[in-house]
Coordinates of C-alpha atoms and ligand atoms in Angstrom, one line a residue:
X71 CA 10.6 176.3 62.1
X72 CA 10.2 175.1 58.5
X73 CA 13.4 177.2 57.7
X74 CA 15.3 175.6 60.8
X75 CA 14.0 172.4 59.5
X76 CA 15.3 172.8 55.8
X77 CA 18.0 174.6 57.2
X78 CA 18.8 171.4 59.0
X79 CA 18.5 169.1 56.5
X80 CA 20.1 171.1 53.6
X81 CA 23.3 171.0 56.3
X82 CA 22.9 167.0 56.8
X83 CA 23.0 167.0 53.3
X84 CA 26.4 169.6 52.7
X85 CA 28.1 167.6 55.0
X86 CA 27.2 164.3 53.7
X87 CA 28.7 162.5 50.8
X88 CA 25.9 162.2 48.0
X89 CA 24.9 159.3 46.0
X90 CA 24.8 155.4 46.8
X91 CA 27.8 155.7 49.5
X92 CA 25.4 158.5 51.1
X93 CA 22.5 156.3 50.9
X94 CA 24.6 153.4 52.7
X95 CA 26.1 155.2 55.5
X96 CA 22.5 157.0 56.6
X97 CA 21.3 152.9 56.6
X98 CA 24.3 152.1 59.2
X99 CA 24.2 155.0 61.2
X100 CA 20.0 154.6 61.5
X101 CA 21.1 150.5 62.3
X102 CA 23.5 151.5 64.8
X103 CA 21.0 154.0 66.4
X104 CA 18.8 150.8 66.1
X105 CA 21.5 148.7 68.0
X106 CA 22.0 151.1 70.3
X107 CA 18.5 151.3 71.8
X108 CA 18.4 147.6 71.7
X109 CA 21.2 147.1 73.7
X110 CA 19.9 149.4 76.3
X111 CA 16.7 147.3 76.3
X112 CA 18.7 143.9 77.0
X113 CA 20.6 145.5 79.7
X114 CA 17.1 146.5 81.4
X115 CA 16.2 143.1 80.9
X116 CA 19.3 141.6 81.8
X117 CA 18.7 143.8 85.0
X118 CA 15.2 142.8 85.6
X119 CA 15.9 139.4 84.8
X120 CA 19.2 139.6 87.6
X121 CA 16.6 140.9 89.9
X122 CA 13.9 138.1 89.5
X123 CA 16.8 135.4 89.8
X124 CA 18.8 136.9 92.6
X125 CA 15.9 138.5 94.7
X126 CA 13.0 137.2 96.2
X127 CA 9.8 138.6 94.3
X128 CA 7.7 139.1 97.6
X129 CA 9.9 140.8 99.8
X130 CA 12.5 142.2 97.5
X131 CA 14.9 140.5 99.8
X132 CA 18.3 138.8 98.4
X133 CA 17.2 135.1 98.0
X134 CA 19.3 132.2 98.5
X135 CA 21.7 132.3 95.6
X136 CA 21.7 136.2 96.1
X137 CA 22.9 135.6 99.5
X138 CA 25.4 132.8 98.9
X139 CA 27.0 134.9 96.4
X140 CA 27.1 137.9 98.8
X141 CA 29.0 135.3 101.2
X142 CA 31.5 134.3 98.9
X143 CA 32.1 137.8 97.9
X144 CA 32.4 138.3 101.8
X145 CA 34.9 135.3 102.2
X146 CA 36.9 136.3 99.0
X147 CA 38.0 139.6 100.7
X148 CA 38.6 138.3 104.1
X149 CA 35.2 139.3 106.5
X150 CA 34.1 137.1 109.4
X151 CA 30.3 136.7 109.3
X152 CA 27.7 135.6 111.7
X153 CA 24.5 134.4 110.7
X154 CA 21.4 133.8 111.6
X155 CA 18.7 131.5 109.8
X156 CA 15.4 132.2 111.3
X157 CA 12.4 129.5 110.6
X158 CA 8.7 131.0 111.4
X159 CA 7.0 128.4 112.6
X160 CA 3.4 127.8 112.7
X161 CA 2.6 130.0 109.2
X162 CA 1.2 126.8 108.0
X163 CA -1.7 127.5 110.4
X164 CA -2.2 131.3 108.7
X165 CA -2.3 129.3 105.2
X166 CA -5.0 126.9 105.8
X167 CA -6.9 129.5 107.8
X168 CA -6.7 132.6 105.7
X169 CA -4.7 131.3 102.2
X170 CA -1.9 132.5 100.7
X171 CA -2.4 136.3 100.1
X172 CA -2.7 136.7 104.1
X173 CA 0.9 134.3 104.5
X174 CA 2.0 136.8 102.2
X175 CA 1.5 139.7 104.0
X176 CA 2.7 138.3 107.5
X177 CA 5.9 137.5 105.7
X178 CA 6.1 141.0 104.6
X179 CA 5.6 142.2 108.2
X180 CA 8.1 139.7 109.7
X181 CA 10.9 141.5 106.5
X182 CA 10.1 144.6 108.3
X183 CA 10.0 143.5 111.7
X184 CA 13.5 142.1 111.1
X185 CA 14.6 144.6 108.5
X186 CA 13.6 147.5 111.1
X187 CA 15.3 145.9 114.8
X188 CA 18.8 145.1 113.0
X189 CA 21.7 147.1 112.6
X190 CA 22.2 148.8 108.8
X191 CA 25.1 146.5 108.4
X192 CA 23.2 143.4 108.4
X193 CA 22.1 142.0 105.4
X194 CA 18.4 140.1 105.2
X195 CA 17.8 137.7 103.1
X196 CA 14.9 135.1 102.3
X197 CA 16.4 131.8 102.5
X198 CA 12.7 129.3 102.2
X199 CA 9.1 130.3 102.2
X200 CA 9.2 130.7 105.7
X201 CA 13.0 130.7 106.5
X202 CA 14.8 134.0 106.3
X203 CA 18.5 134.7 107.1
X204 CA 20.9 137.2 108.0
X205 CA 24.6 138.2 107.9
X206 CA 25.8 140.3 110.1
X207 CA 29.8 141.2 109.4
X208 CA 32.6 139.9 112.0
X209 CA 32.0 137.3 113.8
X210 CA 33.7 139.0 117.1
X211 CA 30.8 139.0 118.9
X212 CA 30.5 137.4 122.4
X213 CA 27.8 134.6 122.8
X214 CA 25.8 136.5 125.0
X215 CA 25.3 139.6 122.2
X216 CA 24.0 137.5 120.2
X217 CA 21.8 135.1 122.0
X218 CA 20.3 139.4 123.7
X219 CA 20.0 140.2 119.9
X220 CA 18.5 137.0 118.8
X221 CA 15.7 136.8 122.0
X222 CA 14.6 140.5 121.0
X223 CA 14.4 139.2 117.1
X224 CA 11.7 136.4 118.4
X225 CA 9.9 138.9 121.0
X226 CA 9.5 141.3 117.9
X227 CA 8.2 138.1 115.2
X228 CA 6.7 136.9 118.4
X229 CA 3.8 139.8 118.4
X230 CA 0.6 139.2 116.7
X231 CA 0.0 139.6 113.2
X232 CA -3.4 141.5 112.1
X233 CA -5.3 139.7 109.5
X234 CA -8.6 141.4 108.9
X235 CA -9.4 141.5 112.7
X236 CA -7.8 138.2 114.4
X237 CA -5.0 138.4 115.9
X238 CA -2.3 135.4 114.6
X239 CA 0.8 134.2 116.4
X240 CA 4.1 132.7 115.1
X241 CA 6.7 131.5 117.0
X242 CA 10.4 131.0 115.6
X243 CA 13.7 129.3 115.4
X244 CA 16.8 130.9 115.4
X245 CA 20.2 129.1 114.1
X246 CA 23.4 130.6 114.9
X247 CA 26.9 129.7 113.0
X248 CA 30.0 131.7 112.7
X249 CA 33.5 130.7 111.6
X250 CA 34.9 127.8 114.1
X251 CA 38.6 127.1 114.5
X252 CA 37.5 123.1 114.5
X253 CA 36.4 122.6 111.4
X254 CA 36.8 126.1 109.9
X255 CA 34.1 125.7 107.3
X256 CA 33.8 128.3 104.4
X257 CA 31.7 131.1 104.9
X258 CA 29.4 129.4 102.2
X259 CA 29.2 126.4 104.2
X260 CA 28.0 129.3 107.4
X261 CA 24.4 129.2 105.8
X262 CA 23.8 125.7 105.6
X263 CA 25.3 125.3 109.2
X264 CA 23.0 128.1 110.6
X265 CA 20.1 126.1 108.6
X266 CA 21.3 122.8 110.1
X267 CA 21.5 124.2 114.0
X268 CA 18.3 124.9 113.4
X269 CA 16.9 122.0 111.8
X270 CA 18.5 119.4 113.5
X271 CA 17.2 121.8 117.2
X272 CA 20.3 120.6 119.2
X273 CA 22.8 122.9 121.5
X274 CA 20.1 125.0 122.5
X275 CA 21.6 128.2 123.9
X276 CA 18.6 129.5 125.3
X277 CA 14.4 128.6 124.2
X278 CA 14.4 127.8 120.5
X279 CA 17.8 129.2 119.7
X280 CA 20.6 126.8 118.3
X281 CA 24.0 127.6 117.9
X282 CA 26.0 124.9 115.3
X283 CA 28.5 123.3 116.6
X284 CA 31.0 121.4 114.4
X285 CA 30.1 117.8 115.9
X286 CA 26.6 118.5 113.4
X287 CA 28.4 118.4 110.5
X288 CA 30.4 115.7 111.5
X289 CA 27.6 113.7 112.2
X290 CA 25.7 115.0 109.2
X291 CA 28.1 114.0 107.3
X292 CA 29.0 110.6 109.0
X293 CA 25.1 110.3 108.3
X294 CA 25.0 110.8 104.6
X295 CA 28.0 108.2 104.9
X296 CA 25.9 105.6 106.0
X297 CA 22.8 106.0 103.7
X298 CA 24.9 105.7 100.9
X299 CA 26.1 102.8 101.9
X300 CA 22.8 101.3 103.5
X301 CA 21.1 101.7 100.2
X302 CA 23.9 100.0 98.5
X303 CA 23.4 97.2 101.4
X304 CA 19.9 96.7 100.5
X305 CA 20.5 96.4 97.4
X306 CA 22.9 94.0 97.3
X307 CA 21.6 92.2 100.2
X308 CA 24.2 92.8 102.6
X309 CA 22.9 92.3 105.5
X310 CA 22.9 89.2 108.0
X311 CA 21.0 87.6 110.6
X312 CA 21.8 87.4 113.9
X313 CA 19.9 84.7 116.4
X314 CA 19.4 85.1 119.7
X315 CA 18.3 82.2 121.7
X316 CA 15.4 82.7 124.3
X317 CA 15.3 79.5 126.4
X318 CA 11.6 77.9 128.1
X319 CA 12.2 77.7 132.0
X320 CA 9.6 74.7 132.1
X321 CA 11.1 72.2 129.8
X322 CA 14.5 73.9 128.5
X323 CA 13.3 74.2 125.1
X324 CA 14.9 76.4 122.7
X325 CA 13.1 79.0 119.8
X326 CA 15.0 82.6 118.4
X327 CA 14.8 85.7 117.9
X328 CA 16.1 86.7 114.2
X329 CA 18.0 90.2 114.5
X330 CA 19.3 92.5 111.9
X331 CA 23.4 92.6 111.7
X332 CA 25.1 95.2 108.9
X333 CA 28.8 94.9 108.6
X334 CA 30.5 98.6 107.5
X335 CA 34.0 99.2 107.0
X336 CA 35.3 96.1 108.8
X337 CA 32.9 96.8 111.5
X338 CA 29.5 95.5 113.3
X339 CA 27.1 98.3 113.2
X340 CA 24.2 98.8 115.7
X341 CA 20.7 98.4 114.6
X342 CA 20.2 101.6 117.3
X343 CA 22.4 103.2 114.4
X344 CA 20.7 101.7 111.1
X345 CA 17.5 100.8 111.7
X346 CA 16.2 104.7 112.1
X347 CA 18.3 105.3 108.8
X348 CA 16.6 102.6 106.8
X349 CA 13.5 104.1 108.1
X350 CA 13.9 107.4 107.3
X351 CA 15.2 106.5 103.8
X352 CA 11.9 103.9 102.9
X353 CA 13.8 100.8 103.0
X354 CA 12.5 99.0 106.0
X355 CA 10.2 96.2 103.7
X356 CA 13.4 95.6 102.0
X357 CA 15.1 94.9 104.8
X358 CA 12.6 93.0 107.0
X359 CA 11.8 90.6 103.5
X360 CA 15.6 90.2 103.5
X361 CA 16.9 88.9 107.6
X362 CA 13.4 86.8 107.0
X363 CA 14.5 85.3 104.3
X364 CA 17.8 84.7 106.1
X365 CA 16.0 83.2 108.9
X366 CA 13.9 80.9 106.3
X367 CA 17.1 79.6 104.8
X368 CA 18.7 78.6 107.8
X369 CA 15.9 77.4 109.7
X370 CA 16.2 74.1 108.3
X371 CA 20.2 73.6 109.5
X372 CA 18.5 74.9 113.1
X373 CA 16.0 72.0 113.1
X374 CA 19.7 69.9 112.9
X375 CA 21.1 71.9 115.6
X376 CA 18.7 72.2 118.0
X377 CA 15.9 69.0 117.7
X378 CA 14.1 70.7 120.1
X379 CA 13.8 73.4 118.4
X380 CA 10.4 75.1 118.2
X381 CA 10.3 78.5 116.0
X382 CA 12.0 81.5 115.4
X383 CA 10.7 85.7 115.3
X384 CA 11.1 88.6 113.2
X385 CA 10.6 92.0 113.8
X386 CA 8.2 93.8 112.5
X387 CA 9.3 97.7 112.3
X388 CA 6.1 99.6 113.4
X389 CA 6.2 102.1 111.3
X390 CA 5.7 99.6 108.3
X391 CA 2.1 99.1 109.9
X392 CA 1.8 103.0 110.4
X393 CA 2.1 103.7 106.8
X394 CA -0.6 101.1 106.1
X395 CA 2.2 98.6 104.5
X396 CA 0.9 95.8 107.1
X397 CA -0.8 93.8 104.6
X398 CA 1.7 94.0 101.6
X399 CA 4.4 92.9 104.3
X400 CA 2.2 90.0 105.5
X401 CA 1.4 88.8 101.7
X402 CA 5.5 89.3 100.8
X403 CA 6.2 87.6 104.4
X404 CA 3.8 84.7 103.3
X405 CA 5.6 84.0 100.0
X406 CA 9.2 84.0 101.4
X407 CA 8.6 81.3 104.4
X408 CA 6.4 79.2 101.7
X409 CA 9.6 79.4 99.2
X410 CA 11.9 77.9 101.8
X411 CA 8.8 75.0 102.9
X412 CA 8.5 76.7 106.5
X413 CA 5.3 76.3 108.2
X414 CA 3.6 79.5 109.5
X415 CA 3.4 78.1 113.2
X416 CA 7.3 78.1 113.2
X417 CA 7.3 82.1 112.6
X418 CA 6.8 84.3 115.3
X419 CA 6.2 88.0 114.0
X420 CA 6.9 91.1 116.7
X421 CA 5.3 94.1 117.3
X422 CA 5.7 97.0 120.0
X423 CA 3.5 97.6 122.3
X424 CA 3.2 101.4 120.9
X425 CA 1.5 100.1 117.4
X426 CA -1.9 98.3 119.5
X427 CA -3.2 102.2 119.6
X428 CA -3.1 102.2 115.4
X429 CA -5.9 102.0 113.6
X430 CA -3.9 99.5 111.2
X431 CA -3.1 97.4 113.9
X432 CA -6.5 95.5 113.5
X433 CA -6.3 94.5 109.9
X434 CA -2.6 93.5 110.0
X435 CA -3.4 91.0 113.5
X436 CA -6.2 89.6 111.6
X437 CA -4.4 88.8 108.0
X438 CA -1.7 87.2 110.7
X439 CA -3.7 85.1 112.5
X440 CA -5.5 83.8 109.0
X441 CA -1.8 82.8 108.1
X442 CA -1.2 81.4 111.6
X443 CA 1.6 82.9 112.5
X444 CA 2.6 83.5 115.9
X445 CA 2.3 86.7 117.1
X446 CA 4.1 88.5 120.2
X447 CA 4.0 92.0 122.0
X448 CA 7.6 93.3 122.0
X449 CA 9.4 96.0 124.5
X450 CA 6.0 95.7 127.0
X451 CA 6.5 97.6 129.9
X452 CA 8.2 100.8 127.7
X453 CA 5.2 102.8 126.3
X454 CA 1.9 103.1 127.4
X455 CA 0.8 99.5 128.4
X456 CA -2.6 99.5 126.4
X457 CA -3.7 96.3 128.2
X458 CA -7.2 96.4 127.1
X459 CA -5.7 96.2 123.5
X460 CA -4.1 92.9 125.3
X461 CA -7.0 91.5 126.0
X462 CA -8.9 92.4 122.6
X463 CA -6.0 90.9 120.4
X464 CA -5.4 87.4 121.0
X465 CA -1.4 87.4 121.1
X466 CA 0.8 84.4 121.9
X467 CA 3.9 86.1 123.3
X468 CA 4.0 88.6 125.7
X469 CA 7.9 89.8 125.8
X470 CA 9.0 92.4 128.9
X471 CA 11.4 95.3 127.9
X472 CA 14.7 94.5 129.4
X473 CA 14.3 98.3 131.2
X474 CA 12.1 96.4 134.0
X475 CA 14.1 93.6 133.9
X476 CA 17.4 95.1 134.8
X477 CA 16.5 96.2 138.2
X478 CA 14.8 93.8 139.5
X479 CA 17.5 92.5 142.1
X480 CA 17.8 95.7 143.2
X481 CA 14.5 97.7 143.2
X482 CA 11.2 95.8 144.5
X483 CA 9.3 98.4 142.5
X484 CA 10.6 97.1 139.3
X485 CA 9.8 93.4 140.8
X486 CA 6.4 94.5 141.8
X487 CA 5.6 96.2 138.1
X488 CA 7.1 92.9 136.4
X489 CA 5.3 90.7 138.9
X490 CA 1.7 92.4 137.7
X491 CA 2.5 92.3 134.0
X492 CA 3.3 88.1 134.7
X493 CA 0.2 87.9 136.5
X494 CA -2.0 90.0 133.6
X495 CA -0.3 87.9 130.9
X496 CA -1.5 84.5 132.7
X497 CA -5.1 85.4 133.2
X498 CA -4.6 86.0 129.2
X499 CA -3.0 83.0 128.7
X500 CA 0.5 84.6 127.2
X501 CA 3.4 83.0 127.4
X502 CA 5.6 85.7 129.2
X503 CA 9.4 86.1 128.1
X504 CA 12.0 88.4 130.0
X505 CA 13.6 90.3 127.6
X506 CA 17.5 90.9 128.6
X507 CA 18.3 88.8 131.2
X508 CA 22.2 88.9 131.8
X509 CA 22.7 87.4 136.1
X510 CA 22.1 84.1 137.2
X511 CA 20.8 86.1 140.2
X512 CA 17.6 87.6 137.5
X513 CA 16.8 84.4 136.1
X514 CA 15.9 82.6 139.7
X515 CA 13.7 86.2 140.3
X516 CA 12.0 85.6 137.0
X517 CA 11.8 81.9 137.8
X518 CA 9.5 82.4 140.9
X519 CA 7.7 84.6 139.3
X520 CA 6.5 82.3 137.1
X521 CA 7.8 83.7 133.4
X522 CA 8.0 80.8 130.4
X523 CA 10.9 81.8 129.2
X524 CA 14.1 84.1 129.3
X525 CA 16.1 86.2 126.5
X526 CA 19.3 87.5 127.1
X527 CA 23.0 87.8 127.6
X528 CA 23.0 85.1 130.5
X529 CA 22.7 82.5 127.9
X530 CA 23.8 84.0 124.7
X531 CA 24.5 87.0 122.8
X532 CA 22.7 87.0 119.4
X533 CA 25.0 85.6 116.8
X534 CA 25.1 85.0 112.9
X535 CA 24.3 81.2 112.5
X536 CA 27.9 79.9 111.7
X537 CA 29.3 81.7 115.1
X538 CA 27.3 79.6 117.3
X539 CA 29.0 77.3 120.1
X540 CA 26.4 74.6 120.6
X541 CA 27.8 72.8 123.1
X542 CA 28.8 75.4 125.5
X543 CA 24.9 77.0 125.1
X544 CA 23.4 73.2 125.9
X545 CA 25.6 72.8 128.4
X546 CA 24.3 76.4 130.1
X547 CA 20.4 75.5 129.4
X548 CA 21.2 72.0 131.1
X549 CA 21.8 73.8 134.4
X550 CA 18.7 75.6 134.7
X551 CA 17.0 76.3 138.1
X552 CA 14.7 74.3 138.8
Ligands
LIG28 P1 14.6 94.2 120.3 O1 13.6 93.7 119.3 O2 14.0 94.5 121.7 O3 15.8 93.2 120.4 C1 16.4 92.9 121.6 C2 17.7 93.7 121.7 O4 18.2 93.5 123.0 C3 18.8 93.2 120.8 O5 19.5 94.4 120.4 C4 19.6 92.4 121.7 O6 20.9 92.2 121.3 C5 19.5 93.1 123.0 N1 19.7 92.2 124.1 C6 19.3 90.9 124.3 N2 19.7 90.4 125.5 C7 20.3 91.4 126.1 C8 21.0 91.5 127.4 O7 21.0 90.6 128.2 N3 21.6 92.7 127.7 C9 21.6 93.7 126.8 N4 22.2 94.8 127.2 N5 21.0 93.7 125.6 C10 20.4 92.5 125.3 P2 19.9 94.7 119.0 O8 20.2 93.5 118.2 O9 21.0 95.7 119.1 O10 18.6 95.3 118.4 C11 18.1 96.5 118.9 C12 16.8 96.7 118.3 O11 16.8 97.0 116.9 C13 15.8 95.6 118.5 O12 15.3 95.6 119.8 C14 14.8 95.9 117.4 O13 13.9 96.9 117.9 C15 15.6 96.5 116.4 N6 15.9 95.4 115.4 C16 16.9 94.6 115.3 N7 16.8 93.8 114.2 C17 15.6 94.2 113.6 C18 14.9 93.7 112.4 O14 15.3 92.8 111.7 N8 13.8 94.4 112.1 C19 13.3 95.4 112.9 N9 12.1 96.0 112.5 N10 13.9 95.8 114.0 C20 15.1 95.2 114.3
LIG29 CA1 12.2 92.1 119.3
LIG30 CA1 12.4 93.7 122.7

C-alpha cells in the first residue's frame, strides 16, 4: 500500500511541472475540485428549493404556480384541457374539533382518494388549503363523462374520514371549465374559471357541480368594472339623490323618500345593481352620510316648493346596524342634518323589517329616539313579520312592501294580508304607507282600507330635485279620492 502510495505520488510528481508553477496549478485544480462540488450542492439546493416553491409541502402535489406553469406549457404546445377545481367543504369543522395535524391527514387521504380514482393522465394539483385541482388532457369529453366522473370523485371524498375513532364527513364542490368557443379563454385563464364556477355556485349541472359558463366572466368582469368605478364615486361624491314623493290620503300632504341615484357611463344605474356592491366593498356609511347630506342641502329649496311639506327619509342599509356601525352612523347622521340647520323631527330614518331580530337593533332605536328622529319599518310584509318587535319598538312609520301591494285588485288574499297589517299598525298607532302604488284602481283599495299615505309610481317616479314638475304632481294630489 505504502509502495502504491509513494508509487502514486512520486508519478503525480513526474508528471507535474516542479517549482512555484507546480505549486500554482495543484491550488487551481484543488479550487476547481472545490467549485465543482459546490456547484453540485447549489443545484441540490436549487432543486430542493424548485421543489418547496412549485410543490405543495404536505401532499407533494404541484401547487398553484406549479400547475399554472404546467398549463401554459400545455397551451404552448397546443393540448385541450379540462379541469376540475374541487373545494372540501366543511374541513373547518375537523380543525376546530381535532386541530391541524388531524386536517392534515384528511387532506392527505382526500390526495389519495383523488390521486387513486383518476386516470394516470390527469394531473392533481393543490390549488388552496382545502381546494385541489385537476387537468385532465383534451377537452373532447361529452358533458355527461364528466359530470359520471365528477359524482364518483364526491361519492369517494364523500366517505368518512377516521380520526382516532370518530368518523368525519366532508362534502365538496366540484368546478368544471374547458376551452369555450365564446370567449375562448387561455388555458391559464381554465383554472380561475373552474375556481369561479365553483365559487360563484351557478349552472349547476347536477348537486354541487358547476360547470363555467362564459356569461361568469363576463359578469365578473363587468363586476370588477363597477367597483372600480363605485369606489371612485364615493370618493369623489358622485352620487345623487333622488326624491320620491309619498302623498297623506287625509289631508294631501306631502313628505319624501331620499333614494340613492349613480350615473355610469352616460347611464342611470340601479341601486338593485350598486347597493350590494358598496356593501360588499365597505362603503355603505360613505354612501348613506353622502345622499343624507344631499337631502339636507336641498331640504331647504323643498320647504319653497312644497309649503306643506312635512319631512323627508333615508335609508338605513341593515347591514350597517349588523356590523354594530348603528351608533357611529347615528352620531355622523346627527352632525350632517345639524350642519345644514335641519331639525331631527324632519328626518325620517328606515329600516327593514329583517334587522328587529338584531341584537343591535335595540341600541341603535334608542340613540334615535334620543335624537328624535322619526323612525319607520321598511319592506313590511317581505321577511318574517316580527310583530311583537312592533309592538316593543315604538316606530312612527309602518311602510308595506310593494309585493302585497301589487295584487291587491286582483287577489283578495293579498287584500286580506294587507288589510291585517292596516289593522295591527292602527291598534299601534303607526301611520301605515303603501309602498308602490302605480293604478288609480290600488289607491281607492288602500283608501278604504284606511292607509295614511301612498308611495309610488301613480304619483311620481323618484326624481333628482331639479327634474321635478311641480305643477303636474299638485295637480295629481288635488284629485285625490275622497
Ligand atoms: P326601497 O327602500 O323599498 O325603495 C323603494 C323602491 O321602490 C325604489 O326603488 C322605488 O323607485 C321603487 N318604487 C317606488 N314606487 C314604485 C312603483 O310604483 N312601482 C315600482 N315598480 N317601483 C316603485 P329604487 O330606487 O330602485 O331602490 C331600490 C332599493 O334600493 C330601495 O328599496 C332600497 O332598499 C335601496 N336603496 C335605494 N337608495 C338607498 C339608500 O340611499 N340607502 C340604502 N341603504 N338603500 C337604498
Ligand atoms: Ca325605503
Ligand atoms: Ca320599501
Amino acid at each position: 500500500m505504502l509502495g502504491r502510495l509513494q508509487n502514486q505520488q512520486y508519478i503525480y510528481h513526474s508528471n507535474q511541472p516542479k517549482g512555484e508553477f507546480g505549486k500554482t496549478l495543484k491550488e487551481i485544480e484543488n479550487l476547481s475540485r472545490a467549485l465543482l462540488a459546490k456547484d453540485k450542492k447549489l443545484k441540490r439546493q436549487q432543486k430542493e428549493l424548485f421543489k418547496l416553491a412549485y410543490s405543495d409541502h404536505l401532499t407533494g402535489l404541484p401547487n398553484r404556480e406549479a400547475i399554472l406553469d404546467i398549463v401554459n406549457e400545455k397551451t404552448n404546445s397546443g393540448k385541450d384541457l379540462l379541469i376540475l377545481s374541487i373545494l372540501l367543504n366543511k374541513t373547518d369543522i375537523i380543525i376546530a374539533l381535532k386541530g391541524h395535524t388531524a386536517f392534515d391527514k384528511v387532506i392527505v387521504e382526500a390526495k389519495e382518494r383523488i390521486e387513486n380514482y383518476l386516470p394516470s393522465s390527469a394531473i392533481v394539483g393543490r390549488l388552496g388549503n382545502n381546494q385541489f385541482c385537476v387537468l385532465l388532457p383534451s377537452a373532447a369529453i361529452d358533458l355527461n363523462t364528466i359530470k359520471d366522473t365528477c359524482q364518483s370523485l364526491q361519492r369517494l371524498l364523500n366517505q368518512p374520514y377516521v380520526i382516532g375513532e370518530e368518523y368525519y364527513y366532508l362534502s365538496s364542490n366540484i368546478g368544471i371549465s374547458t376551452k369555450q368557443k365564446e370567449i375562448e379563454p387561455s388555458l391559464s385563464e381554465l383554472i380561475y374559471l373552474a375556481d369561479l364556477a365553483v365559487l360563484e355556485k351557478k349552472e349547476e349541472i347536477a348537486p354541487n357541480l358547476h360547470l363555467f359558463h362564459p356569461f361568469l366572466l363576463q359578469e365578473r368582469k363587468k363586476y370588477h368594472s363597477l367597483e372600480v368605478a363605485l369606489r371612485k364615486a364615493i370618493e369623489s361624491n358622485k352620487f345623487h339623490a333622488a326624491y320620491q314623493p309619498i302623498v297623506s290620503l287625509g289631508n294631501n300632504s306631502v313628505y319624501l323618500e331620499t333614494l340613492a341615484r349613480w350615473r355610469h357611463q352616460g347611464q342611470w344605474i340601479s341601486p338593485v345593481t350598486f347597493i350590494p356592491i358598496i356593501e360588499e366593498l365597505d362603503l355603505m356609511e360613505k354612501m348613506t352620510l353622502q345622499i343624507a347630506e344631499h337631502a339636507a342641502r336641498d331640504w331647504k329649496d323643498w320647504k319653497k316648493r312644497l309649503p306643506d311639506i312635512s319631512h323627508f327619509s333615508v335609508n338605513i342599509s341593515p347591514s350597517l346596524l349588523k356590523k354594530g356601525k348603528g351608533d357611529e352612523l347615528i352620531q355622523l347622521l346627527g352632525a350632517v342634518f345639524s350642519k345644514y340647520q335641519v331639525l331631527p323631527h324632519e328626518v325620517c330614518l328606515e329600516i327593514t323589517e329583517n334587522i328587529l331580530l338584531e341584537d343591535s337593533t335595540d341600541q341603535f332605536i334608542h340613540h334615535c329616539r334620543e335624537m328624535g328622529f322619526l323612525l319607520a319599518v321598511d319592506d313590511f310584509g317581505t321577511g318574517y313579520s316580527s310583530l311583537s318587535y312592533l309592538a316593543k319598538y315604538a316606530f312612527d312609520v309602518l311602510k308595506i312592501d310593494r309585493s302585497l301591494i301589487m295584487k291587491i285588485e286582483t287577489e283578495n288574499k293579498q287584500q286580506e294580508v294587507a288589510m291585517s297589517i292596516v289593522n295591527l299598525a292602527k291598534k299601534l298607532n303607526l301611520h301605515v304607507i303603501a309602498e308602490g302604488v302605480e293604478t288609480k284602481a290600488q289607491l281607492s283599495i288602500l283608501e278604504r282600507m284606511g292607509v295614511n299615505a301612498v308611495q309610488g309610481y301613480y304619483f311620481s317616479k323618484p326624481q333628482l330635485f331639479y327634474e321635478w314638475d311641480i305643477t303636474s304632481f299638485d295637480e295629481k294630489r288635488k284629485y285625490l279620492v275622497h
